[in-house]
Tab-separated table of C-alpha atoms in Angstrom:
chain	number	residue	atom	x	y	z
A	1	MET	CA	25.882	6.739	0.893
A	2	SER	CA	24.493	9.272	-1.371
A	3	GLY	CA	21.256	11.077	-1.317
A	4	ALA	CA	19.841	9.292	-4.044
A	5	ASN	CA	20.445	5.847	-2.622
A	6	GLY	CA	18.977	6.695	0.724
A	7	LEU	CA	15.921	7.347	-0.656
A	8	VAL	CA	15.840	4.451	-2.292
A	9	ARG	CA	16.098	2.314	1.054
A	10	LEU	CA	13.217	4.002	1.946
A	11	TYR	CA	11.279	1.336	-0.624
A	12	PRO	CA	9.830	-1.797	1.176
A	13	ALA	CA	12.542	-4.442	1.168
A	14	ALA	CA	10.710	-6.671	-1.079
A	15	PHE	CA	10.537	-4.091	-3.699
A	16	ARG	CA	14.489	-2.966	-3.187
A	17	GLU	CA	15.866	-6.336	-3.349
A	18	ARG	CA	13.827	-6.854	-7.018
A	19	TRP	CA	14.684	-3.441	-8.321
A	20	GLY	CA	17.125	-1.652	-5.808
A	21	ALA	CA	20.198	-2.102	-8.256
A	22	ASP	CA	18.125	-0.870	-11.393
A	23	LEU	CA	16.812	1.966	-9.472
A	24	ALA	CA	19.762	3.257	-7.951
A	25	ASP	CA	21.456	3.560	-11.366
A	26	GLU	CA	18.669	5.055	-13.067
A	27	MET	CA	18.612	7.624	-9.993
A	28	ARG	CA	22.265	8.451	-10.575
A	29	ALA	CA	21.625	9.266	-14.335
A	30	ALA	CA	18.527	10.997	-13.246
A	31	GLY	CA	19.917	13.296	-10.816
A	32	TRP	CA	18.011	15.419	-7.965
A	33	LYS	CA	15.277	16.378	-10.453
A	34	ALA	CA	13.722	12.919	-10.111
A	35	TRP	CA	13.619	12.785	-6.147
A	36	PRO	CA	9.930	14.245	-6.192
A	37	GLY	CA	8.742	11.615	-8.260
A	38	LEU	CA	10.693	9.140	-6.627
A	39	LEU	CA	9.157	10.209	-2.920
A	40	ALA	CA	5.888	10.046	-4.780
A	41	GLY	CA	6.730	6.334	-5.765
A	42	ILE	CA	7.838	4.992	-2.245
A	43	ALA	CA	4.528	6.592	-0.682
A	44	ASP	CA	2.710	4.670	-3.540
A	45	MET	CA	4.261	1.485	-3.034
A	46	TRP	CA	4.235	1.376	0.892
A	47	LEU	CA	0.087	2.111	0.158
A	48	HIS	CA	0.216	-1.000	-2.265
A	49	PRO	CA	1.845	-3.764	-0.609
A	50	THR	CA	-0.229	-6.403	-2.724
A	51	VAL	CA	1.779	-5.610	-5.703
A	52	TRP	CA	4.844	-5.452	-4.103
A	53	PRO	CA	7.377	-8.507	-5.432
A	54	ALA	CA	6.124	-11.931	-4.267
A	55	ASP	CA	6.658	-15.556	-4.053
A	56	SER	CA	2.886	-16.546	-4.507
A	57	ARG	CA	-0.784	-15.139	-4.233
A	58	THR	CA	-0.821	-16.407	-0.896
A	59	GLN	CA	2.145	-13.860	0.249
A	60	ARG	CA	0.067	-11.026	-1.605
A	61	ARG	CA	-2.995	-11.981	0.666
A	62	GLU	CA	-0.916	-11.968	3.789
A	63	ARG	CA	0.422	-8.314	2.724
A	64	ALA	CA	-3.411	-7.149	1.919
A	65	ALA	CA	-4.174	-8.875	5.475
A	66	VAL	CA	-1.429	-6.772	7.402
A	67	LEU	CA	-2.669	-3.502	5.684
A	68	ALA	CA	-5.828	-4.192	6.455
A	69	LEU	CA	-4.961	-4.819	10.194
A	70	ALA	CA	-3.302	-1.477	10.223
A	71	VAL	CA	-6.204	0.204	8.733
A	72	ALA	CA	-8.625	-1.073	11.331
A	73	LEU	CA	-6.238	-0.195	14.184
A	74	ALA	CA	-5.912	3.264	12.807
A	75	THR	CA	-9.660	3.605	12.231
A	76	GLY	CA	-10.073	2.968	15.686
A	77	TYR	CA	-7.443	4.990	16.906
A	78	VAL	CA	-7.981	8.256	15.002
A	79	GLY	CA	-12.111	7.699	15.951
A	80	ASN	CA	-11.283	7.501	19.857
A	81	LEU	CA	-8.623	10.075	19.420
A	82	ALA	CA	-11.335	12.881	17.725
A	83	THR	CA	-13.847	11.397	19.988
A	84	GLU	CA	-11.384	12.466	23.232
A	85	GLN	CA	-11.016	15.770	21.544
A	86	GLY	CA	-14.427	16.506	22.126
A	87	ALA	CA	-15.998	15.251	18.701
A	88	ARG	CA	-19.563	13.620	18.972
A	89	PHE	CA	-21.214	11.309	17.060
A	90	THR	CA	-24.472	11.441	18.415
A	91	THR	CA	-24.907	15.270	17.199
A	92	ALA	CA	-24.718	14.285	13.560
A	93	PRO	CA	-28.017	13.252	11.774
A	94	GLY	CA	-28.832	9.539	12.832
A	95	GLY	CA	-25.922	10.078	14.970
A	96	GLN	CA	-27.258	7.865	17.650
A	97	TRP	CA	-27.067	4.848	15.380
A	98	THR	CA	-23.758	5.490	13.670
A	99	GLY	CA	-21.610	4.784	16.347
A	100	PRO	CA	-22.717	1.077	16.873
A	101	ALA	CA	-22.914	0.787	13.324
A	102	THR	CA	-19.391	1.891	12.840
A	103	THR	CA	-18.311	-0.098	15.601
A	104	ALA	CA	-20.076	-3.214	14.228
A	105	LEU	CA	-18.417	-2.980	11.122
A	106	LEU	CA	-14.955	-2.339	12.335
A	107	LEU	CA	-15.112	-5.692	14.298
A	108	LEU	CA	-16.662	-7.443	11.468
A	109	GLY	CA	-13.781	-6.086	9.196
A	110	LEU	CA	-11.176	-7.308	11.787
A	111	ALA	CA	-12.665	-10.334	12.372
A	112	LEU	CA	-12.452	-10.987	8.438
A	113	VAL	CA	-9.287	-9.781	7.550
A	114	ALA	CA	-7.128	-11.526	10.727
A	115	PRO	CA	-4.824	-13.594	9.828
A	116	ARG	CA	-5.662	-16.822	11.959
A	117	PRO	CA	-2.494	-18.726	14.079
A	118	ARG	CA	-1.759	-22.058	12.653
A	119	LEU	CA	-2.077	-24.866	15.063
A	120	ASP	CA	1.542	-25.966	15.392
A	121	GLY	CA	3.014	-25.587	19.050
A	122	ALA	CA	6.780	-24.582	17.889
A	123	ALA	CA	5.423	-21.742	15.611
A	124	LEU	CA	2.639	-20.556	18.120
A	125	ARG	CA	5.557	-20.325	20.883
A	126	ALA	CA	7.742	-18.469	18.360
A	127	LEU	CA	5.156	-15.911	17.564
A	128	PHE	CA	3.705	-15.863	21.246
A	129	GLY	CA	7.610	-14.737	21.779
A	130	THR	CA	7.783	-12.272	19.379
A	131	ALA	CA	4.493	-10.621	20.535
A	132	VAL	CA	5.505	-10.523	23.931
A	133	ARG	CA	9.050	-8.999	23.078
A	134	ARG	CA	7.489	-6.327	20.878
A	135	LEU	CA	4.484	-5.328	22.605
A	136	ALA	CA	5.887	-5.575	26.592
A	137	ALA	CA	7.260	-1.738	26.251
A	138	PRO	CA	4.092	0.134	24.995
A	139	VAL	CA	1.973	-2.287	27.331
A	140	ALA	CA	4.028	-1.660	30.506
A	141	ALA	CA	3.809	1.948	29.582
A	142	GLY	CA	0.406	2.068	29.018
A	143	ALA	CA	-0.380	0.066	32.551
A	144	GLY	CA	2.109	2.436	34.182
A	145	LEU	CA	0.094	5.570	32.969
A	146	VAL	CA	-3.282	3.865	34.203
A	147	ALA	CA	-1.495	3.032	37.421
A	148	LEU	CA	-0.669	6.743	37.511
A	149	ALA	CA	-3.671	8.131	36.874
A	150	HIS	CA	-5.548	6.268	39.805
A	151	SER	CA	-2.679	7.277	42.346
A	152	ALA	CA	-2.425	10.476	44.468
A	153	ALA	CA	0.132	11.913	42.264
A	154	GLY	CA	-2.183	11.013	39.400
A	155	ALA	CA	-4.733	13.469	40.868
A	156	ALA	CA	-1.735	16.150	41.341
A	157	ILE	CA	-0.884	15.495	37.595
A	158	GLY	CA	-4.509	15.812	36.344
A	159	ALA	CA	-4.729	19.471	38.182
A	160	SER	CA	-1.474	20.568	36.249
A	161	ASP	CA	-0.275	21.082	32.706
A	162	TRP	CA	1.566	17.929	33.088
A	163	ARG	CA	-1.374	16.346	32.412
A	164	TYR	CA	-0.825	17.184	28.608
A	165	ALA	CA	2.251	15.237	28.621
A	166	ALA	CA	0.879	12.199	30.472
A	167	LEU	CA	-2.050	12.396	27.647
A	168	ALA	CA	0.752	12.507	24.755
A	169	CYS	CA	2.531	9.624	26.554
A	170	TRP	CA	-1.155	7.555	26.465
A	171	TRP	CA	-1.790	8.014	22.851
A	172	ALA	CA	1.564	7.494	22.001
A	173	ALA	CA	1.964	4.092	23.938
A	174	LEU	CA	-1.367	3.026	22.155
A	175	ALA	CA	0.090	3.968	18.402
A	176	VAL	CA	3.449	1.881	19.241
A	177	ALA	CA	1.192	-0.692	20.337
A	178	ALA	CA	-0.652	-0.670	17.232
A	179	VAL	CA	2.528	-0.511	15.274
A	180	GLN	CA	3.991	-3.584	16.757
A	181	ALA	CA	1.022	-5.649	16.356
A	182	CYS	CA	1.010	-5.203	12.497
A	183	ARG	CA	5.040	-5.852	12.559
A	184	THR	CA	4.226	-9.076	14.759
A	185	VAL	CA	1.596	-10.398	12.103
A	186	ALA	CA	3.974	-9.138	9.180
A	187	ASP	CA	6.799	-11.065	10.289
A	188	ALA	CA	4.416	-14.165	11.550
A	189	GLY	CA	5.322	-16.058	8.277
A	190	ARG	CA	4.376	-19.695	8.575
A	191	ALA	CA	2.833	-19.254	11.934
A	192	MET	CA	-0.420	-17.754	10.519
A	193	VAL	CA	-2.631	-18.272	7.639
A	194	ALA	CA	-3.370	-15.465	5.642
A	195	PRO	CA	-7.755	-15.108	4.712
A	196	ARG	CA	-8.976	-16.753	1.966
A	197	PRO	CA	-9.592	-14.096	-0.971
A	198	GLY	CA	-13.689	-13.642	-0.744
A	199	ARG	CA	-12.713	-13.285	2.970
A	200	LEU	CA	-10.313	-10.651	2.943
A	201	ARG	CA	-12.294	-8.688	0.166
A	202	ALA	CA	-15.442	-8.932	2.368
A	203	GLY	CA	-13.372	-7.923	5.507
A	204	LEU	CA	-11.593	-4.795	3.469
A	205	ALA	CA	-15.010	-3.840	1.905
A	206	SER	CA	-16.455	-3.682	5.440
A	207	LEU	CA	-13.335	-1.724	7.188
A	208	ALA	CA	-13.644	0.877	4.190
A	209	ALA	CA	-17.669	1.203	5.062
A	210	ALA	CA	-16.616	1.688	8.698
A	211	GLY	CA	-14.141	4.692	7.495
A	212	VAL	CA	-16.623	6.181	5.526
A	213	LEU	CA	-19.260	6.023	7.782
A	214	ALA	CA	-17.547	7.334	10.958
A	215	GLY	CA	-15.665	9.880	8.811
A	216	GLY	CA	-18.938	11.193	7.450
A	217	THR	CA	-20.811	11.237	10.602
A	218	LEU	CA	-17.692	13.327	11.997
A	219	LEU	CA	-17.766	15.936	9.025
A	220	ALA	CA	-21.339	16.488	9.619
A	221	THR	CA	-20.826	17.433	13.193
A	222	TRP	CA	-18.056	20.073	12.824
A	223	PRO	CA	-20.611	23.376	13.267
A	224	ASP	CA	-21.572	21.961	16.782
A	225	GLY	CA	-18.733	22.851	18.877
A	226	HIS	CA	-15.547	21.041	18.309
A	227	PRO	CA	-14.847	21.951	14.565
A	228	ALA	CA	-11.018	21.038	14.512
A	229	ALA	CA	-11.407	17.535	16.025
A	230	ALA	CA	-14.583	16.892	13.736
A	231	LEU	CA	-12.763	18.088	10.510
A	232	ALA	CA	-9.355	16.663	11.219
A	233	GLY	CA	-10.872	12.940	12.634
A	234	GLY	CA	-13.683	13.089	9.909
A	235	ALA	CA	-10.952	13.741	7.109
A	236	GLY	CA	-8.397	11.368	8.820
A	237	LEU	CA	-11.129	8.197	8.980
A	238	VAL	CA	-12.182	9.020	5.297
A	239	LEU	CA	-8.426	9.097	4.075
A	240	LEU	CA	-8.100	5.601	5.587
A	241	THR	CA	-10.315	4.094	3.177
A	242	TRP	CA	-8.174	5.037	0.539
A	243	PRO	CA	-5.712	1.938	1.218
A	244	ALA	CA	-8.606	-0.410	2.121
A	245	SER	CA	-9.897	0.478	-1.344
A	246	ALA	CA	-6.256	0.741	-3.207
A	247	ALA	CA	-5.871	-2.962	-1.553
A	248	LEU	CA	-9.137	-4.400	-2.817
A	249	LYS	CA	-8.493	-3.257	-6.322
A	250	ASP	CA	-5.139	-4.467	-6.488
A	251	LEU	CA	-6.314	-7.994	-5.526
A	252	LYS	CA	-8.589	-8.020	-8.033
A	253	GLU	CA	-5.816	-6.937	-10.560
A	254	THR	CA	-3.288	-9.622	-9.220
A	255	GLN	CA	-5.778	-12.363	-9.218
A	256	ASN	CA	-7.117	-12.297	-12.838
A	257	SER	CA	-5.975	-9.257	-14.953
A	258	ARG	CA	-7.118	-9.119	-18.567
A	259	SER	CA	-6.079	-5.373	-18.742
A	260	ILE	CA	-3.176	-3.354	-18.151
A	261	SER	CA	-5.181	-0.561	-15.945
B	1	MET	CA	-6.608	3.616	-21.695
B	2	GLN	CA	-3.872	6.196	-22.509
B	3	ALA	CA	-1.142	6.061	-25.231
B	4	ASN	CA	1.176	7.683	-22.669
B	5	ASP	CA	0.354	5.708	-19.668
B	6	ALA	CA	3.431	4.298	-18.138
B	7	GLN	CA	2.503	0.413	-17.956
B	8	THR	CA	1.396	0.359	-21.458
B	9	LEU	CA	4.859	2.071	-22.397
B	10	VAL	CA	6.779	-0.403	-20.499
B	11	LEU	CA	4.871	-3.298	-22.506
B	12	CYS	CA	5.637	-1.631	-25.807
B	13	ALA	CA	9.118	-1.298	-25.308
B	14	LEU	CA	9.488	-5.049	-24.331
B	15	ALA	CA	7.956	-6.086	-27.336
B	16	ASP	CA	10.910	-6.332	-29.063
B	17	GLY	CA	12.539	-8.526	-26.404
B	18	PRO	CA	13.876	-9.057	-22.969
B	19	LEU	CA	15.274	-5.497	-21.685
B	20	HIS	CA	16.585	-4.456	-17.653
B	21	GLY	CA	14.955	-1.233	-16.059
B	22	TYR	CA	17.794	1.127	-17.439
B	23	ALA	CA	17.026	-0.265	-21.313
B	24	VAL	CA	13.276	-0.086	-20.735
B	25	ASN	CA	13.260	3.479	-20.207
B	26	ALA	CA	15.801	4.096	-23.092
B	27	ALA	CA	13.555	2.515	-25.536
B	28	ILE	CA	10.695	4.533	-24.124
B	29	GLU	CA	12.554	7.524	-24.755
B	30	ARG	CA	13.094	6.529	-28.365
B	31	LEU	CA	9.349	6.063	-28.672
B	32	VAL	CA	7.911	9.204	-27.015
B	33	GLY	CA	10.639	11.602	-26.772
B	34	GLU	CA	11.314	11.612	-22.896
B	35	ARG	CA	11.826	9.206	-20.319
B	36	LEU	CA	9.600	8.127	-17.349
B	37	GLY	CA	10.726	9.310	-14.025
B	38	PRO	CA	12.486	6.505	-11.768
B	39	GLY	CA	9.310	6.101	-9.482
B	40	SER	CA	6.781	5.906	-12.406
B	41	LEU	CA	8.914	3.529	-14.396
B	42	TYR	CA	9.498	0.802	-11.390
B	43	GLY	CA	6.085	1.510	-9.918
B	44	ALA	CA	4.665	0.390	-13.595
B	45	LEU	CA	7.509	-2.666	-13.794
B	46	THR	CA	6.360	-3.826	-10.225
B	47	ARG	CA	2.393	-3.592	-11.123
B	48	LEU	CA	2.774	-5.352	-14.457
B	49	GLN	CA	4.762	-8.357	-12.577
B	50	ALA	CA	2.064	-8.548	-9.821
B	51	LYS	CA	-0.583	-8.784	-12.920
B	52	GLN	CA	1.500	-11.681	-14.329
B	53	LEU	CA	1.961	-9.428	-17.604
B	54	ILE	CA	5.745	-9.370	-17.398
B	55	GLU	CA	8.299	-11.853	-15.915
B	56	PRO	CA	12.126	-11.991	-14.994
B	57	ALA	CA	14.230	-13.206	-17.846
B	58	GLU	CA	17.389	-15.119	-17.714
B	59	SER	CA	20.559	-12.398	-17.744
B	60	THR	CA	23.181	-13.182	-20.503
B	61	ASP	CA	25.620	-11.557	-18.012
B	62	PRO	CA	25.439	-13.979	-14.693
B	63	GLN	CA	27.307	-11.216	-13.205
B	64	ALA	CA	25.131	-8.535	-13.891
B	65	ARG	CA	23.411	-6.509	-10.803
B	66	GLN	CA	20.557	-5.844	-13.178
B	67	ARG	CA	17.680	-8.504	-13.803
B	68	PRO	CA	15.889	-8.286	-17.101
B	69	VAL	CA	12.302	-8.635	-17.442
B	70	ARG	CA	10.098	-10.219	-20.498
B	71	LEU	CA	6.526	-9.933	-21.745
B	72	THR	CA	4.486	-13.205	-20.791
B	73	PRO	CA	2.033	-14.486	-23.285
B	74	LYS	CA	-0.527	-12.905	-21.235
B	75	GLY	CA	1.162	-9.596	-21.613
B	76	ARG	CA	1.542	-9.959	-25.034
B	77	GLN	CA	-1.820	-10.865	-25.877
B	78	VAL	CA	-3.108	-8.027	-23.578
B	79	LEU	CA	-0.782	-5.094	-24.915
B	80	GLU	CA	-2.198	-6.287	-28.855
B	81	GLU	CA	-5.956	-6.086	-27.284
B	82	GLU	CA	-4.757	-2.445	-25.854
B	83	LEU	CA	-2.928	-1.506	-28.988
B	84	ARG	CA	-5.781	-2.285	-31.363
B	85	SER	CA	-8.444	-0.686	-29.072
B	86	MET	CA	-6.000	2.644	-29.452
B	87	ALA	CA	-5.802	2.453	-33.002
B	88	LYS	CA	-9.739	1.569	-33.471
B	89	VAL	CA	-10.159	4.900	-31.427
B	90	ALA	CA	-7.044	7.047	-33.336
B	91	ALA	CA	-8.704	5.901	-36.557
B	92	ALA	CA	-12.251	6.963	-35.709
B	93	GLY	CA	-10.954	10.453	-34.246
B	94	LEU	CA	-9.084	11.233	-37.018
B	95	ARG	CA	-11.662	10.410	-39.567
B	96	SER	CA	-14.135	12.747	-37.714
B	97	LEU	CA	-11.377	15.391	-37.899
B	98	GLY	CA	-11.010	14.960	-41.765
B	99	VAL	CA	-7.690	13.810	-41.321
B	100	ASN	CA	-6.217	10.522	-43.322
B	101	PRO	CA	-5.205	8.109	-41.235
B	102	ALA	CA	-1.912	7.155	-42.071
């Protein structure tokens, strides 16, 4: 497999199935000078799942819902990680209310964008089986770490440098669980029903608002003692609003486009 | 609105009839003197298909790996509106510069 073909394989499967042969020929003709543009194109496609080749508008909404779920989980993850590293919402101006407001917006967005399970016994059993298979390892790892932290050995680890490894494992387990939850929803197919367009747009707007509010608040706290956590966390949360905003724009364009750009 | 916008160029290239991706880029090269990067070209084709401005066309060669695309009626209408708008802006700009529009 040539380098160009390897890069083409980084595109989403739906894109490769439609354009893979054309793209591989184009890459062979263009040579390595086209690689940076191709890498930018790959990142662009992963950030815009709503525009991937699809059989129906429902399939586009399903993909937007999975992206929204990933944004919601990543926003919660980055916010909690920054807080654990010392960043504090409460030291920002108006910080007492921004924390609860962010949580409310995040939960509202999650409730609006989450696909609903279809009330079909066989489909639900298949979905449950997939979820158990994918989430078993990260959930077991997380439970094991909690049990370890409450044991005598946990006290010894907490007093040594091994605590950093334990913390890294904990956050890695949470990240893997979030990724597997998104994969489970993405592969659910007919077992789940995508949210309707209005509901999806409202959910994406709520998630974007949560990211801007939380990110802006953390960025405002950076002079107050934990600049690295506040800056990295705040910037990460604000950046996470990008895919949510892009999905909102893509949904509008693919539902009723009357212009090129 | 930009004359060198990738999506506008792709629509212009398809105005003559169905083409596959590689041929679209060759037509763009004839039009503006340079090819689009593969990432830009296939990103533009994907977005145009998502907006239902282009659609898959029947291939004349059933064994061909590449599948051609063509303008939809909506794509033709949007391209015409976009080009008329560009022509109006270009004519006004050239008049302001004291240049006679060709």
